[in-house]
Amino acid sequence: MSSLVARTASKMASMFRVVGVALDNAGKGMEVTKYSEKLVPSTRFVALDDVVPKVSDECFVAPSASVIGDVTIGKHTSVWYGAIVRGDVNS
């Protein structure tokens, strides 16, 4: 009995996967604006005058954000998309 249940579950999972891929492809075809963000990871954290930003492992820095110079980003903080945090004046 359990073998029949396992085979049925496997067939249903396969059917759901096929339907999911078909729906995903249909959705891609209906997109009006196809936007793809091209990021240059090397520009996220930029040293300025040999001073590298200090960034906590427990923070969020968006892929399109830039942190430049004498900046400290602490725990539980975030720098959102497109933001630029500069530490090159009055530091």
Coordinates of N, CA, C and O in Angstrom, one line a residue:
M1 N 0.8 -1.2 0.0 CA 0.0 0.0 0.0 C 0.9 1.3 0.0 O 0.6 2.2 -0.7
S2 N 1.9 1.3 0.8 CA 2.8 2.5 0.9 C 3.5 2.7 -0.4 O 3.8 3.8 -0.8
S3 N 3.8 1.6 -1.1 CA 4.4 1.8 -2.4 C 3.5 2.5 -3.4 O 4.0 3.3 -4.2
L4 N 2.2 2.2 -3.4 CA 1.3 2.8 -4.3 C 1.1 4.3 -3.9 O 1.1 5.1 -4.8
V5 N 1.1 4.6 -2.6 CA 1.0 6.0 -2.2 C 2.3 6.7 -2.6 O 2.2 7.9 -3.1
A6 N 3.5 6.1 -2.5 CA 4.7 6.8 -2.8 C 4.7 7.1 -4.4 O 5.2 8.1 -4.8
R7 N 4.3 6.1 -5.1 CA 4.3 6.3 -6.6 C 3.3 7.4 -7.0 O 3.6 8.2 -7.9
T8 N 2.1 7.4 -6.4 CA 1.1 8.4 -6.7 C 1.6 9.8 -6.3 O 1.5 10.7 -7.1
A9 N 2.3 9.9 -5.1 CA 2.8 11.2 -4.7 C 3.9 11.7 -5.7 O 4.0 12.8 -6.0
S10 N 4.7 10.7 -6.1 CA 5.8 11.1 -7.0 C 5.2 11.6 -8.4 O 5.7 12.5 -8.9
K11 N 4.2 10.9 -8.9 CA 3.6 11.3 -10.1 C 2.9 12.7 -10.0 O 3.0 13.5 -10.9
M12 N 2.2 12.9 -8.9 CA 1.6 14.2 -8.7 C 2.6 15.3 -8.5 O 2.4 16.4 -9.1
A13 N 3.7 15.0 -7.8 CA 4.8 16.0 -7.7 C 5.3 16.4 -9.1 O 5.6 17.6 -9.4
S14 N 5.5 15.4 -9.9 CA 6.0 15.6 -11.2 C 5.1 16.5 -12.1 O 5.5 17.4 -12.8
M15 N 3.7 16.2 -11.9 CA 2.7 16.9 -12.7 C 2.7 18.4 -12.2 O 2.7 19.3 -13.0
F16 N 2.8 18.6 -10.9 CA 2.8 20.0 -10.3 C 4.0 20.7 -10.8 O 4.0 21.9 -11.1
R17 N 5.2 20.0 -10.9 CA 6.4 20.7 -11.4 C 6.2 21.1 -12.8 O 6.6 22.2 -13.2
V18 N 5.7 20.3 -13.7 CA 5.4 20.6 -15.1 C 4.5 21.8 -15.2 O 4.7 22.7 -16.0
V19 N 3.4 21.8 -14.4 CA 2.4 22.9 -14.5 C 3.1 24.1 -14.0 O 2.9 25.2 -14.5
G20 N 3.9 24.1 -12.9 CA 4.6 25.2 -12.4 C 5.5 25.9 -13.4 O 5.6 27.1 -13.6
V21 N 6.3 25.0 -14.1 CA 7.2 25.6 -15.1 C 6.4 26.2 -16.3 O 6.8 27.3 -16.8
A22 N 5.3 25.6 -16.7 CA 4.5 26.1 -17.7 C 3.9 27.5 -17.3 O 3.9 28.5 -18.1
L23 N 3.4 27.6 -16.1 CA 2.9 28.9 -15.6 C 4.0 30.0 -15.5 O 3.8 31.1 -15.9
D24 N 5.2 29.5 -15.1 CA 6.3 30.5 -15.0 C 6.6 31.0 -16.4 O 6.8 32.2 -16.6
N25 N 6.7 30.1 -17.4 CA 7.0 30.6 -18.7 C 5.9 31.4 -19.3 O 6.2 32.4 -20.0
A26 N 4.7 31.1 -19.0 CA 3.6 32.0 -19.5 C 3.7 33.4 -18.8 O 3.5 34.4 -19.5
G27 N 4.0 33.4 -17.6 CA 4.1 34.7 -16.9 C 5.3 35.5 -17.5 O 5.2 36.7 -17.7
K28 N 6.4 34.9 -17.8 CA 7.5 35.6 -18.4 C 7.1 36.2 -19.7 O 7.6 37.3 -20.1
G29 N 6.3 35.4 -20.5 CA 5.9 35.9 -21.8 C 5.0 37.1 -21.7 O 4.9 37.9 -22.6
M30 N 4.2 37.3 -20.6 CA 3.3 38.4 -20.4 C 3.9 39.6 -19.8 O 3.3 40.7 -19.7
E31 N 5.2 39.6 -19.4 CA 5.8 40.7 -18.8 C 5.9 41.9 -19.8 O 6.3 41.7 -20.9
V32 N 5.6 43.0 -19.3 CA 5.6 44.2 -20.2 C 7.0 44.8 -20.2 O 7.6 45.1 -21.2
T33 N 7.6 45.0 -19.0 CA 8.9 45.6 -18.8 C 9.8 44.5 -18.3 O 9.6 44.0 -17.2
K34 N 10.8 44.2 -19.1 CA 11.7 43.2 -18.6 C 13.0 43.9 -18.1 O 13.7 44.4 -18.9
Y35 N 13.1 43.9 -16.8 CA 14.2 44.7 -16.2 C 15.1 43.7 -15.5 O 14.8 42.8 -14.8
S36 N 16.4 43.9 -15.8 CA 17.4 43.1 -15.2 C 18.5 44.1 -14.7 O 19.1 44.8 -15.4
E37 N 18.7 44.0 -13.4 CA 19.7 44.9 -12.8 C 21.1 44.3 -12.9 O 21.3 43.2 -12.5
K38 N 22.0 45.0 -13.5 CA 23.4 44.5 -13.7 C 24.2 45.2 -12.6 O 24.3 46.4 -12.6
L39 N 24.8 44.4 -11.7 CA 25.5 45.0 -10.6 C 27.0 44.7 -10.7 O 27.4 43.7 -11.3
V40 N 27.8 45.6 -10.2 CA 29.2 45.4 -10.2 C 29.6 45.3 -8.7 O 29.6 46.3 -8.0
P41 N 29.7 44.1 -8.2 CA 29.9 43.8 -6.8 C 31.1 44.6 -6.2 O 31.1 44.9 -5.1
S42 N 32.1 44.8 -7.0 CA 33.3 45.5 -6.5 C 33.1 46.9 -6.1 O 33.9 47.5 -5.4
T43 N 32.0 47.5 -6.5 CA 31.7 48.9 -6.1 C 30.8 49.1 -4.9 O 30.5 50.2 -4.5
R44 N 30.4 48.0 -4.2 CA 29.6 48.1 -3.1 C 30.3 48.7 -1.9 O 29.8 49.5 -1.2
F45 N 31.6 48.2 -1.6 CA 32.4 48.7 -0.5 C 33.6 49.3 -1.1 O 34.4 48.6 -1.7
V46 N 33.8 50.6 -1.0 CA 35.0 51.3 -1.6 C 35.8 51.9 -0.6 O 35.4 52.7 0.2
A47 N 37.1 51.6 -0.6 CA 38.1 52.2 0.2 C 38.4 53.6 -0.3 O 38.4 53.8 -1.5
L48 N 38.6 54.6 0.6 CA 38.9 55.9 0.2 C 40.1 56.4 1.1 O 40.0 56.3 2.3
D49 N 41.2 56.8 0.4 CA 42.4 57.1 1.1 C 42.9 56.0 2.1 O 43.2 56.2 3.2
D50 N 42.8 54.8 1.5 CA 43.2 53.5 2.3 C 42.3 53.3 3.5 O 42.8 52.5 4.4
V51 N 41.2 53.9 3.6 CA 40.3 53.6 4.7 C 39.1 52.8 4.2 O 38.4 53.2 3.3
V52 N 39.0 51.6 4.7 CA 37.9 50.7 4.2 C 36.7 50.8 5.2 O 36.9 50.8 6.4
P53 N 35.5 50.7 4.6 CA 34.3 50.8 5.5 C 34.3 49.6 6.4 O 34.7 48.5 6.0
K54 N 33.8 49.8 7.6 CA 33.6 48.7 8.6 C 32.1 48.3 8.5 O 31.3 49.1 8.9
V55 N 31.8 47.1 8.1 CA 30.4 46.6 8.0 C 30.2 45.4 8.8 O 30.9 44.4 8.7
S56 N 29.2 45.4 9.7 CA 28.9 44.3 10.6 C 28.3 43.2 9.7 O 27.7 43.3 8.7
D57 N 28.6 41.9 10.2 CA 28.0 40.8 9.6 C 26.5 40.7 9.8 O 25.8 39.9 9.1
E58 N 26.0 41.4 10.7 CA 24.6 41.4 11.1 C 23.8 42.6 10.6 O 23.0 43.1 11.3
C59 N 24.1 43.0 9.4 CA 23.4 44.1 8.8 C 23.1 43.8 7.3 O 23.5 42.8 6.8
F60 N 22.2 44.6 6.7 CA 21.8 44.4 5.3 C 22.3 45.5 4.5 O 22.0 46.7 4.8
V61 N 23.1 45.2 3.5 CA 23.5 46.3 2.5 C 23.0 45.7 1.2 O 23.4 44.7 0.7
A62 N 22.1 46.5 0.5 CA 21.5 46.1 -0.7 C 22.6 46.0 -1.8 O 23.6 46.7 -1.8
P63 N 22.4 45.1 -2.8 CA 23.4 44.9 -3.8 C 23.7 46.1 -4.6 O 24.8 46.3 -5.1
S64 N 22.7 47.1 -4.8 CA 22.9 48.3 -5.5 C 23.4 49.5 -4.7 O 23.5 50.6 -5.2
A65 N 23.6 49.2 -3.4 CA 24.0 50.3 -2.5 C 25.5 50.4 -2.5 O 26.2 49.5 -2.9
S66 N 26.1 51.6 -2.2 CA 27.5 51.8 -2.1 C 27.8 52.4 -0.7 O 27.2 53.3 -0.2
V67 N 28.9 51.8 -0.1 CA 29.4 52.3 1.1 C 30.9 52.7 0.9 O 31.7 51.9 0.5
I68 N 31.2 54.0 1.1 CA 32.4 54.5 0.6 C 33.2 55.2 1.8 O 32.6 56.1 2.5
G69 N 34.4 54.8 2.0 CA 35.3 55.6 2.9 C 35.2 55.2 4.4 O 34.9 54.1 4.7
D70 N 35.3 56.2 5.2 CA 35.4 56.0 6.7 C 33.9 55.9 7.2 O 33.4 56.9 7.8
V71 N 33.3 54.8 7.1 CA 31.9 54.5 7.4 C 31.9 53.3 8.3 O 32.6 52.3 8.0
T72 N 31.1 53.3 9.3 CA 30.9 52.1 10.2 C 29.4 51.8 10.1 O 28.5 52.6 10.5
I73 N 29.0 50.6 9.6 CA 27.6 50.1 9.6 C 27.5 49.1 10.7 O 28.2 48.0 10.6
G74 N 26.7 49.3 11.7 CA 26.6 48.5 12.9 C 25.6 47.4 12.7 O 24.9 47.2 11.7
K75 N 25.4 46.6 13.8 CA 24.5 45.5 13.9 C 23.0 46.0 13.7 O 22.7 47.1 14.1
H76 N 22.2 45.2 13.1 CA 20.8 45.4 12.9 C 20.5 46.7 12.2 O 19.5 47.4 12.5
T77 N 21.3 47.1 11.3 CA 21.0 48.3 10.4 C 20.9 47.9 9.0 O 21.2 46.7 8.6
S78 N 20.5 48.8 8.1 CA 20.3 48.5 6.7 C 20.6 49.7 5.9 O 20.4 50.8 6.3
V79 N 21.2 49.4 4.7 CA 21.4 50.4 3.7 C 20.7 49.9 2.5 O 21.0 48.8 1.9
W80 N 19.7 50.6 2.0 CA 18.7 50.1 1.0 C 19.2 50.4 -0.4 O 20.2 51.1 -0.7
Y81 N 18.4 49.9 -1.3 CA 18.7 49.9 -2.8 C 19.0 51.3 -3.3 O 18.2 52.2 -3.1
G82 N 20.1 51.5 -4.0 CA 20.4 52.7 -4.6 C 21.1 53.7 -3.7 O 21.5 54.8 -4.1
A83 N 21.1 53.4 -2.4 CA 21.7 54.4 -1.4 C 23.2 54.5 -1.5 O 23.9 53.5 -1.9
I84 N 23.7 55.6 -1.2 CA 25.2 55.8 -1.2 C 25.5 56.4 0.2 O 25.0 57.5 0.6
V85 N 26.3 55.7 1.0 CA 26.8 56.2 2.3 C 28.3 56.6 2.1 O 29.1 55.7 1.8
R86 N 28.6 57.8 2.3 CA 29.9 58.3 2.1 C 30.5 58.8 3.5 O 29.9 59.4 4.3
G87 N 31.8 58.5 3.7 CA 32.5 58.9 4.8 C 33.8 59.6 4.4 O 34.9 59.2 4.9
D88 N 33.7 60.6 3.6 CA 34.9 61.3 3.1 C 34.9 62.7 3.4 O 35.9 63.4 3.0
V89 N 33.9 63.2 4.1 CA 33.9 64.7 4.5 C 33.8 64.8 6.0 O 33.0 64.1 6.6
N90 N 34.6 65.6 6.6 CA 34.5 65.9 8.1 C 34.7 64.6 8.9 O 34.0 64.4 9.9
S91 N 35.5 63.8 8.5 CA 35.8 62.5 9.3 C 37.1 62.6 10.0 O 37.9 63.4 9.7

